[in-house]
PDB file of C-alpha atoms in Angstrom:
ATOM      1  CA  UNK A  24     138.391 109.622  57.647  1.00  0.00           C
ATOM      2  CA  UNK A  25     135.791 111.335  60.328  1.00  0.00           C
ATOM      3  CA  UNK A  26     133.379 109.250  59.689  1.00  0.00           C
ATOM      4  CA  UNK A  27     135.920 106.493  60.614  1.00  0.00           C
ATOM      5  CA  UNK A  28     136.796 107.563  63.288  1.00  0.00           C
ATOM      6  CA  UNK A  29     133.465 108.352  64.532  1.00  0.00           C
ATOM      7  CA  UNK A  30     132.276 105.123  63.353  1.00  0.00           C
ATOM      8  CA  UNK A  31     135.280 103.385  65.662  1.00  0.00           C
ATOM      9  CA  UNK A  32     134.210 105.080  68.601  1.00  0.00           C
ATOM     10  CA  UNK A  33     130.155 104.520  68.362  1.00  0.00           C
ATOM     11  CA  UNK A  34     131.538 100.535  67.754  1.00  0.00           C
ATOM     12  CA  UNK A  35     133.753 100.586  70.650  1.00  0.00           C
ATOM     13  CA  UNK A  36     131.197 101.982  72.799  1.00  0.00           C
ATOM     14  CA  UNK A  37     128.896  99.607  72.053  1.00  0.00           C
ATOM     15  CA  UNK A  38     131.218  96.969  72.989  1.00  0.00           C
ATOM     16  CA  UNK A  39     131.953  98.337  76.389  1.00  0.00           C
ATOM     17  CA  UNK A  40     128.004  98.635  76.944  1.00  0.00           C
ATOM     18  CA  UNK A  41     128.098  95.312  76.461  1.00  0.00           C
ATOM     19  CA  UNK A  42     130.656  94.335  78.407  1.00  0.00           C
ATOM     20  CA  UNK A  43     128.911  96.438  81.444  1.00  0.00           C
ATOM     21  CA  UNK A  44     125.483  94.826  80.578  1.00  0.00           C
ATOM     22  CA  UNK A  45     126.995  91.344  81.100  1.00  0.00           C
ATOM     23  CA  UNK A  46     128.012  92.216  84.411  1.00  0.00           C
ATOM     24  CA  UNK A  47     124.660  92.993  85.300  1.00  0.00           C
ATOM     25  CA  UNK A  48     123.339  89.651  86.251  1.00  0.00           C
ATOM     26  CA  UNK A  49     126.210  89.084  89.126  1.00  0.00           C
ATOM     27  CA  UNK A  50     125.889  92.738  90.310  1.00  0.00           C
ATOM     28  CA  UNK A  51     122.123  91.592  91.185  1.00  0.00           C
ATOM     29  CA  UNK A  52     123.718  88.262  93.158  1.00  0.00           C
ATOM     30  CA  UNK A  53     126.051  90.624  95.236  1.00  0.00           C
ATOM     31  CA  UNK A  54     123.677  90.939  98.163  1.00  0.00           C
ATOM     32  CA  UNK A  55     123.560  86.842  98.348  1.00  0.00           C
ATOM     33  CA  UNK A  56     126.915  86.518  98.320  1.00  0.00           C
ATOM     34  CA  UNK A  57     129.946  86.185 100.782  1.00  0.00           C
ATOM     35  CA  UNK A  58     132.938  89.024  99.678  1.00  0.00           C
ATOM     36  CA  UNK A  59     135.310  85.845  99.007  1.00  0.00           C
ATOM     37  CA  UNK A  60     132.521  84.071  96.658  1.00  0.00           C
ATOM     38  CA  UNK A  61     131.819  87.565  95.123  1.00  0.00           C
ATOM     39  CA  UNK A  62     135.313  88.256  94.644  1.00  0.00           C
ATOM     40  CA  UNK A  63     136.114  84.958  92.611  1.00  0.00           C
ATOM     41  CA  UNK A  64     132.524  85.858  90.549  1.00  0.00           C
ATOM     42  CA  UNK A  65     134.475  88.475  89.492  1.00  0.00           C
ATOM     43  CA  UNK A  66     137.652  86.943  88.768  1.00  0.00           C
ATOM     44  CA  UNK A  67     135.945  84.299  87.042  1.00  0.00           C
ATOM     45  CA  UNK A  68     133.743  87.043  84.949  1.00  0.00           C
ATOM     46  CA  UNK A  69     137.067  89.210  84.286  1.00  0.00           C
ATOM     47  CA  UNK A  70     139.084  86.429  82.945  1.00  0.00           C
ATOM     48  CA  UNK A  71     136.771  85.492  79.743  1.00  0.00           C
ATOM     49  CA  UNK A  72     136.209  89.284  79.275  1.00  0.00           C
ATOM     50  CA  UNK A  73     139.832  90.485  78.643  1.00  0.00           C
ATOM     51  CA  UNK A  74     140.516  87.529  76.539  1.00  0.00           C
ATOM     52  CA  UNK A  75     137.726  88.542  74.440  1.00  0.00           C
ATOM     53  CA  UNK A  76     137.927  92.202  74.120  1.00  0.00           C
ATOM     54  CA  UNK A  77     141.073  92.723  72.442  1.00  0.00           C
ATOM     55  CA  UNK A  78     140.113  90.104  69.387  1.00  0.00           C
ATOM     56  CA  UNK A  79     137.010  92.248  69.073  1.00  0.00           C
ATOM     57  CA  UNK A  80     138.412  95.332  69.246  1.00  0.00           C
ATOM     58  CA  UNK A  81     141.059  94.460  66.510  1.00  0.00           C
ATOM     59  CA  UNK A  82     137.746  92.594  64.650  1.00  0.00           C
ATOM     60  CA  UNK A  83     136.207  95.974  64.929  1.00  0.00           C
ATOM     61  CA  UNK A  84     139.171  97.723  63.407  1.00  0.00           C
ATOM     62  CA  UNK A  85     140.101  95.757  60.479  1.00  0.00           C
ATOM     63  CA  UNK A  86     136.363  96.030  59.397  1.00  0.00           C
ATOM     64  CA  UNK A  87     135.977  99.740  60.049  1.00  0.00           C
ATOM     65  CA  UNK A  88     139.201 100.752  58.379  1.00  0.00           C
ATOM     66  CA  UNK A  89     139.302  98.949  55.188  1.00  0.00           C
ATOM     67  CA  UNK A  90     140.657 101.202  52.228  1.00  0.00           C
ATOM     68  CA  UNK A  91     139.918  99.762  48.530  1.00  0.00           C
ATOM     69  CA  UNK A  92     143.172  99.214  46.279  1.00  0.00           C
ATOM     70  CA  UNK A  93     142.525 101.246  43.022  1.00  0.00           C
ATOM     71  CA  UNK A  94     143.357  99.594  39.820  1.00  0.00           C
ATOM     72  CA  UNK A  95     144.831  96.274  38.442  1.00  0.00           C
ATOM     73  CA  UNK A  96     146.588  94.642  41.555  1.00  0.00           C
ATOM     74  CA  UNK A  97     150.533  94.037  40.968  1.00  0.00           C
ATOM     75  CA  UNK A  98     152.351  90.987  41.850  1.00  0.00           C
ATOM     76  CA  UNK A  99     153.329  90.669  45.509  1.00  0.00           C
ATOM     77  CA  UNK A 100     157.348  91.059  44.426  1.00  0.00           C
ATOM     78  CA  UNK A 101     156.440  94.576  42.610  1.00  0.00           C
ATOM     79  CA  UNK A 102     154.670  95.861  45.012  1.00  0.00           C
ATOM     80  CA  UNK A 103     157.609  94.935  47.963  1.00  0.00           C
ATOM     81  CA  UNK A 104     159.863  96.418  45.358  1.00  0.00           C
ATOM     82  CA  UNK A 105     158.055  99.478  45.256  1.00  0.00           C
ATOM     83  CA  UNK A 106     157.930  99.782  49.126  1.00  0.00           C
ATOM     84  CA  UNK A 107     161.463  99.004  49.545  1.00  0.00           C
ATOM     85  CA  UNK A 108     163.124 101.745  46.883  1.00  0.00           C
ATOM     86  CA  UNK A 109     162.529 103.977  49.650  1.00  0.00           C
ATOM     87  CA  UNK A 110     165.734 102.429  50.939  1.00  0.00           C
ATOM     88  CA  UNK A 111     167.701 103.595  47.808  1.00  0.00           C
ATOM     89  CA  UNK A 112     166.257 107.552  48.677  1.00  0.00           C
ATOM     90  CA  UNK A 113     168.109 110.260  51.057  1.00  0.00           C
ATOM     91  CA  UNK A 114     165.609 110.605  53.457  1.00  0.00           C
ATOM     92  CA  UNK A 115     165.061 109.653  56.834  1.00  0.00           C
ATOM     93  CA  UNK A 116     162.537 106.619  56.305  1.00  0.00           C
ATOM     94  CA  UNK A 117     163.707 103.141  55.391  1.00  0.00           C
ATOM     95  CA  UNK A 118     162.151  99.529  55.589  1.00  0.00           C
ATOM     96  CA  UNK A 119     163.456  96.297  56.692  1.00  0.00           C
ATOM     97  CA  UNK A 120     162.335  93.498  54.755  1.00  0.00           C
ATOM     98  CA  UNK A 121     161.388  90.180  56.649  1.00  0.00           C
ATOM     99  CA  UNK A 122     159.912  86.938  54.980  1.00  0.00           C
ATOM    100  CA  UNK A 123     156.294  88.044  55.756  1.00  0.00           C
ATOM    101  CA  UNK A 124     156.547  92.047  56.053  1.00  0.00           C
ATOM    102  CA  UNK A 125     158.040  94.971  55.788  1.00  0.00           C
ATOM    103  CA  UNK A 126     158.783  97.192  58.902  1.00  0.00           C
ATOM    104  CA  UNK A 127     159.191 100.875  58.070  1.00  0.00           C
ATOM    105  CA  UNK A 128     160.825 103.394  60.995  1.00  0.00           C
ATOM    106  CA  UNK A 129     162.945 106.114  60.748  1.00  0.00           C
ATOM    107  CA  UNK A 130     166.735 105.982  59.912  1.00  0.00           C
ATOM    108  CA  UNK A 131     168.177 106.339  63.391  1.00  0.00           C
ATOM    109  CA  UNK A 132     171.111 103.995  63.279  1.00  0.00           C
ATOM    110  CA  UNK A 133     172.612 106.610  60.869  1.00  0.00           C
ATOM    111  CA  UNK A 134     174.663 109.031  61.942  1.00  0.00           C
ATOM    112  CA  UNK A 135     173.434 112.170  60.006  1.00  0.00           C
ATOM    113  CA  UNK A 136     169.630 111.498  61.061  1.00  0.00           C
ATOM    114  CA  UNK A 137     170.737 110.235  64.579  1.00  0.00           C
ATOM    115  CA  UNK A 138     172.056 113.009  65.550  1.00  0.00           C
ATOM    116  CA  UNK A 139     169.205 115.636  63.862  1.00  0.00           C
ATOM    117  CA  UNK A 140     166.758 113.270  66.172  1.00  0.00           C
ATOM    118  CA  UNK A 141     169.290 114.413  69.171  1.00  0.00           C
ATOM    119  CA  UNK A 142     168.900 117.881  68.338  1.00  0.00           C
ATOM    120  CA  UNK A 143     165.291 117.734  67.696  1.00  0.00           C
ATOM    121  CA  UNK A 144     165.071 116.102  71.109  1.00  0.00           C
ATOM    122  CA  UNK A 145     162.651 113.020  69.711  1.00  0.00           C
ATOM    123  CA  UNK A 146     162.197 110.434  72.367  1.00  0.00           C
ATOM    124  CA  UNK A 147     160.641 108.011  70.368  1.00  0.00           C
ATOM    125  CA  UNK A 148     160.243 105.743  67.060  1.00  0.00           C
ATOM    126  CA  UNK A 149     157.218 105.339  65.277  1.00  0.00           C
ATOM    127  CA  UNK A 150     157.412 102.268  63.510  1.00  0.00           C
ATOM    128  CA  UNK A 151     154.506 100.683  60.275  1.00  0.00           C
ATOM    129  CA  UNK A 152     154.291  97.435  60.048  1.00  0.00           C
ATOM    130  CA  UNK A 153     152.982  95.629  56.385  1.00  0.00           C
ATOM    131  CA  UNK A 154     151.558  92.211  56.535  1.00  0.00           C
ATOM    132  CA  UNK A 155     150.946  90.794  53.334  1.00  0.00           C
ATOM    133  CA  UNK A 156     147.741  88.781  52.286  1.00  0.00           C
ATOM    134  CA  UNK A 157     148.763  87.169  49.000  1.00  0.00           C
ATOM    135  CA  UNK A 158     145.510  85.266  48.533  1.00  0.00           C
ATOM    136  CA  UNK A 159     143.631  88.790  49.314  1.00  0.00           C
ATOM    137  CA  UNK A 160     145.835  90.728  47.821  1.00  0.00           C
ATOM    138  CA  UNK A 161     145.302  92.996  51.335  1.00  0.00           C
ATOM    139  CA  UNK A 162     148.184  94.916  53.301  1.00  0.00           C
ATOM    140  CA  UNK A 163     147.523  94.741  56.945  1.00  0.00           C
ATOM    141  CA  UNK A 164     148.626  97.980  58.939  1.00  0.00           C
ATOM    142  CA  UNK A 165     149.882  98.059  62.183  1.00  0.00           C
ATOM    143  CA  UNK A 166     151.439 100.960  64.304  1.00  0.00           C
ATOM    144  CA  UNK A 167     154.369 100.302  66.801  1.00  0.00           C
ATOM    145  CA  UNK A 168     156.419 102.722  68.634  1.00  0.00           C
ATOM    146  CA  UNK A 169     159.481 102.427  70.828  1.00  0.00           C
ATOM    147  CA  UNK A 170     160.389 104.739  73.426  1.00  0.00           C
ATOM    148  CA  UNK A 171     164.099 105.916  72.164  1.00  0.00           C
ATOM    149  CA  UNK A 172     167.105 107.252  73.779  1.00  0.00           C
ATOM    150  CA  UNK A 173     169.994 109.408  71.803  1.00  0.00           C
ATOM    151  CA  UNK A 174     172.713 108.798  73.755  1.00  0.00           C
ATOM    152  CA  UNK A 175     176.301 108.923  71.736  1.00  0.00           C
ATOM    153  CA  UNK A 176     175.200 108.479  67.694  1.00  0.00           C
ATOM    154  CA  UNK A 177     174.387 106.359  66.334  1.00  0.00           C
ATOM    155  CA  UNK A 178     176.507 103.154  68.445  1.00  0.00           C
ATOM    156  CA  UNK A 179     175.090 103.447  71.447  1.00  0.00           C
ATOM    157  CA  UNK A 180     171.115 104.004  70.460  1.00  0.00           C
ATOM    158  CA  UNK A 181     168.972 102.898  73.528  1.00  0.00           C
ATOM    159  CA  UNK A 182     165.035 101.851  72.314  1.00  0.00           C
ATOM    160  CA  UNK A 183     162.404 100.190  74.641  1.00  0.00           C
ATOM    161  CA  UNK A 184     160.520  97.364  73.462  1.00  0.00           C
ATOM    162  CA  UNK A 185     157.726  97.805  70.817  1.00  0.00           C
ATOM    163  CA  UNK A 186     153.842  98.573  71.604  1.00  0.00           C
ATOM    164  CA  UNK A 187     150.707 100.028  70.474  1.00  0.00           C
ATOM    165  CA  UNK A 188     150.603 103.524  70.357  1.00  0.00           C
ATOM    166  CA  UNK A 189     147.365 105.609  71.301  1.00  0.00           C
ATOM    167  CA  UNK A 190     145.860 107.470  69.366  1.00  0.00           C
ATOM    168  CA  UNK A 191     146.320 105.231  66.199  1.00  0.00           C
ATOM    169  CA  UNK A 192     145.125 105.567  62.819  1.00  0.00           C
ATOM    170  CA  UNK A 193     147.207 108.877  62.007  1.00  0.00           C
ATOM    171  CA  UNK A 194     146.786 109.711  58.174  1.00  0.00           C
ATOM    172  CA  UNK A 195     144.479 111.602  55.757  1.00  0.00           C
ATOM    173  CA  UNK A 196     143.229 109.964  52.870  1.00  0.00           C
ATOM    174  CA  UNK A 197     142.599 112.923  50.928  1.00  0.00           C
ATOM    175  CA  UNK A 198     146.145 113.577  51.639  1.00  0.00           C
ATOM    176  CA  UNK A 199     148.203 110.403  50.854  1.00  0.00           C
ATOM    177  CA  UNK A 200     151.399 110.566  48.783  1.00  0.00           C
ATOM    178  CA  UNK A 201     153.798 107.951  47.532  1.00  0.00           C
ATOM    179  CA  UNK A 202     157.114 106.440  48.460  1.00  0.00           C
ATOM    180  CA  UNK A 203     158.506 108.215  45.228  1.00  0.00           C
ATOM    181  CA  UNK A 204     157.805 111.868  47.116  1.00  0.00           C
ATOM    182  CA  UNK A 205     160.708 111.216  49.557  1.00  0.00           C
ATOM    183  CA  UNK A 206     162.999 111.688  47.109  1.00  0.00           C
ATOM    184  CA  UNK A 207     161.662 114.809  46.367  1.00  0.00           C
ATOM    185  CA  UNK A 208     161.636 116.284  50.114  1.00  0.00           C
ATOM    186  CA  UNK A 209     164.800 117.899  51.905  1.00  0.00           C
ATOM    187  CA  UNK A 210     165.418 117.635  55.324  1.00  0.00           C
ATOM    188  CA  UNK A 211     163.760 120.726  56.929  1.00  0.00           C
ATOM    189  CA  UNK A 212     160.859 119.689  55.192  1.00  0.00           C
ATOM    190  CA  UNK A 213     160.340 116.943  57.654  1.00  0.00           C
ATOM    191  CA  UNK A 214     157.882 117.125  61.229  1.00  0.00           C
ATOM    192  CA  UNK A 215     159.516 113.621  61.616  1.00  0.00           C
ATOM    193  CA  UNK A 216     155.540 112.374  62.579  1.00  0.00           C
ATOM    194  CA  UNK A 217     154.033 108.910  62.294  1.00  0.00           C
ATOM    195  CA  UNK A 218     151.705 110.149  59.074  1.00  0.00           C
ATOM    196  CA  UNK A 219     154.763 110.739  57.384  1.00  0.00           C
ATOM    197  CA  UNK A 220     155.640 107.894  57.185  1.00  0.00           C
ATOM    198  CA  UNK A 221     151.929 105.851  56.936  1.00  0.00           C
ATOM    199  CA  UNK A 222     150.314 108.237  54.210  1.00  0.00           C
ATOM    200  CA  UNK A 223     153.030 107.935  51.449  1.00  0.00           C
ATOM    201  CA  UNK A 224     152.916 103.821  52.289  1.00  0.00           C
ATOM    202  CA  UNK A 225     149.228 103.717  52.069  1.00  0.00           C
ATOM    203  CA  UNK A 226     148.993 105.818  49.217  1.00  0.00           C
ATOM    204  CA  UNK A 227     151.702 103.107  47.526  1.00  0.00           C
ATOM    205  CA  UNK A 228     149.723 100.604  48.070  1.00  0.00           C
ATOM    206  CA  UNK A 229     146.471 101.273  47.201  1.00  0.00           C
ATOM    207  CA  UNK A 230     147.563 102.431  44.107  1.00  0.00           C
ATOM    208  CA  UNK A 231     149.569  99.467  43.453  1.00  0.00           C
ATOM    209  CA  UNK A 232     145.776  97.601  43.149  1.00  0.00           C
ATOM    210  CA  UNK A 233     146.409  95.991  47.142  1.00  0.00           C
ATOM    211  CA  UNK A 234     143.210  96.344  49.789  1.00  0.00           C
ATOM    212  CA  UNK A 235     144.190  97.944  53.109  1.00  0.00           C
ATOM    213  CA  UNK A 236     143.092  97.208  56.667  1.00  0.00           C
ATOM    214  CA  UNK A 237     144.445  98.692  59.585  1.00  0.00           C
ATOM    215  CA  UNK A 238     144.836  96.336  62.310  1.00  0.00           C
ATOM    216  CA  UNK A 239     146.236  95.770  66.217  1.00  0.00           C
ATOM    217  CA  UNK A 240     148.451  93.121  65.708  1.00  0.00           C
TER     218      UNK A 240
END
């Protein structure tokens, strides 16, 4: 995993060198142009740039963190199946099953966990997000959190809209689990973290035989 993430952050600042190097060019026009002109250069040199540096970075991502499924691949409907028993557990994780992926998050619209995130004081839900590459047979990662408000539990729950949390990436391979463990875990044995809920999901899948890329959106 530290090679990773040193591996992200050499490729990343590469890509802002180059980014800063094709800015070069106008800097050396500056002196020939009016503040106006200059100022629309810029706009005009801005505009492609942003468009382009999220795809790249998410490009750069997907490559870096690719994790190798181990074994004989299972069908697509096992492997949701195995994802989604965490639902049938008592534990504070549980997935929501859409047409194309799974969102896992923690239990907060029930009342026992609501009100242990009240006491805890968490202000926030991390949130994992499966994409499913049939064809591949890859699982595409993506973390989401929501900024989260305990007000009276669990009816009048207040979360902000969903975005990209910084830093990402937050599990250890050497340390990945399985959905089955929840079952196994009692309630004070939980930090209530992102990783607790990514490494027993990545460690399900990659033994299930599916690839795994992390991935912005």
């Amino acid at each position: 995993m530290l090679r990773r993430f040193f591996l992200t952050v050499f490729s990343l600042s590469l890509l802002l060198v180059g980014v800063l190097v094709s800015l070069v060019p106008l800097l050396l026009l500056r002196m020939r142009l009016d503040a106006p002109t200059f100022a629309m250069a810029i706009c005009v040199w801005l505009a492609p740039v942003l468009l382009a540096l999220l795809p790249l970075t998410n490009m750069l991502l997907r490559r870096i963190w690719f994790f190798r499924g181990q074994g004989e691949p299972v069908s697509l409907d096992q492997l949701r199946q195995r994802l989604l028993s965490v639902n049938a557990m008592d534990c504070p994780v549980k997935a929501l099953a859409m047409r194309k992926k799974i969102v896992f998050t923690w239990r907060f619209d029930e009342l026992r966990w609501c009100e242990l995130f009240s006491r805890l004081g968490k202000n926030r839900l991390e949130e994992l997000h499966c994409r499913f590459d049939a064809d591949t047979r890859t699982v595409y990662l993506s973390d989401r959190v929501r900024l989260a408000d305990f007000i009276i539990c669990p009816d009048r729950v207040k979360t902000g809209r969903s975005r990209i949390p910084l830093p990402l990436l937050r599990a250890s391979i050497r340390r990945l689990g399985a959905i089955e463990q929840y079952a196994a875990l009692a309630e004070h044995d939980f930090a209530f973290q992102a990783r607790e809920i990514k490494s027993p999901v990545l460690g399900t899948i990659l033994a299930s035989g599916w690839h795994v890329r992390y991935t912005l959106f």
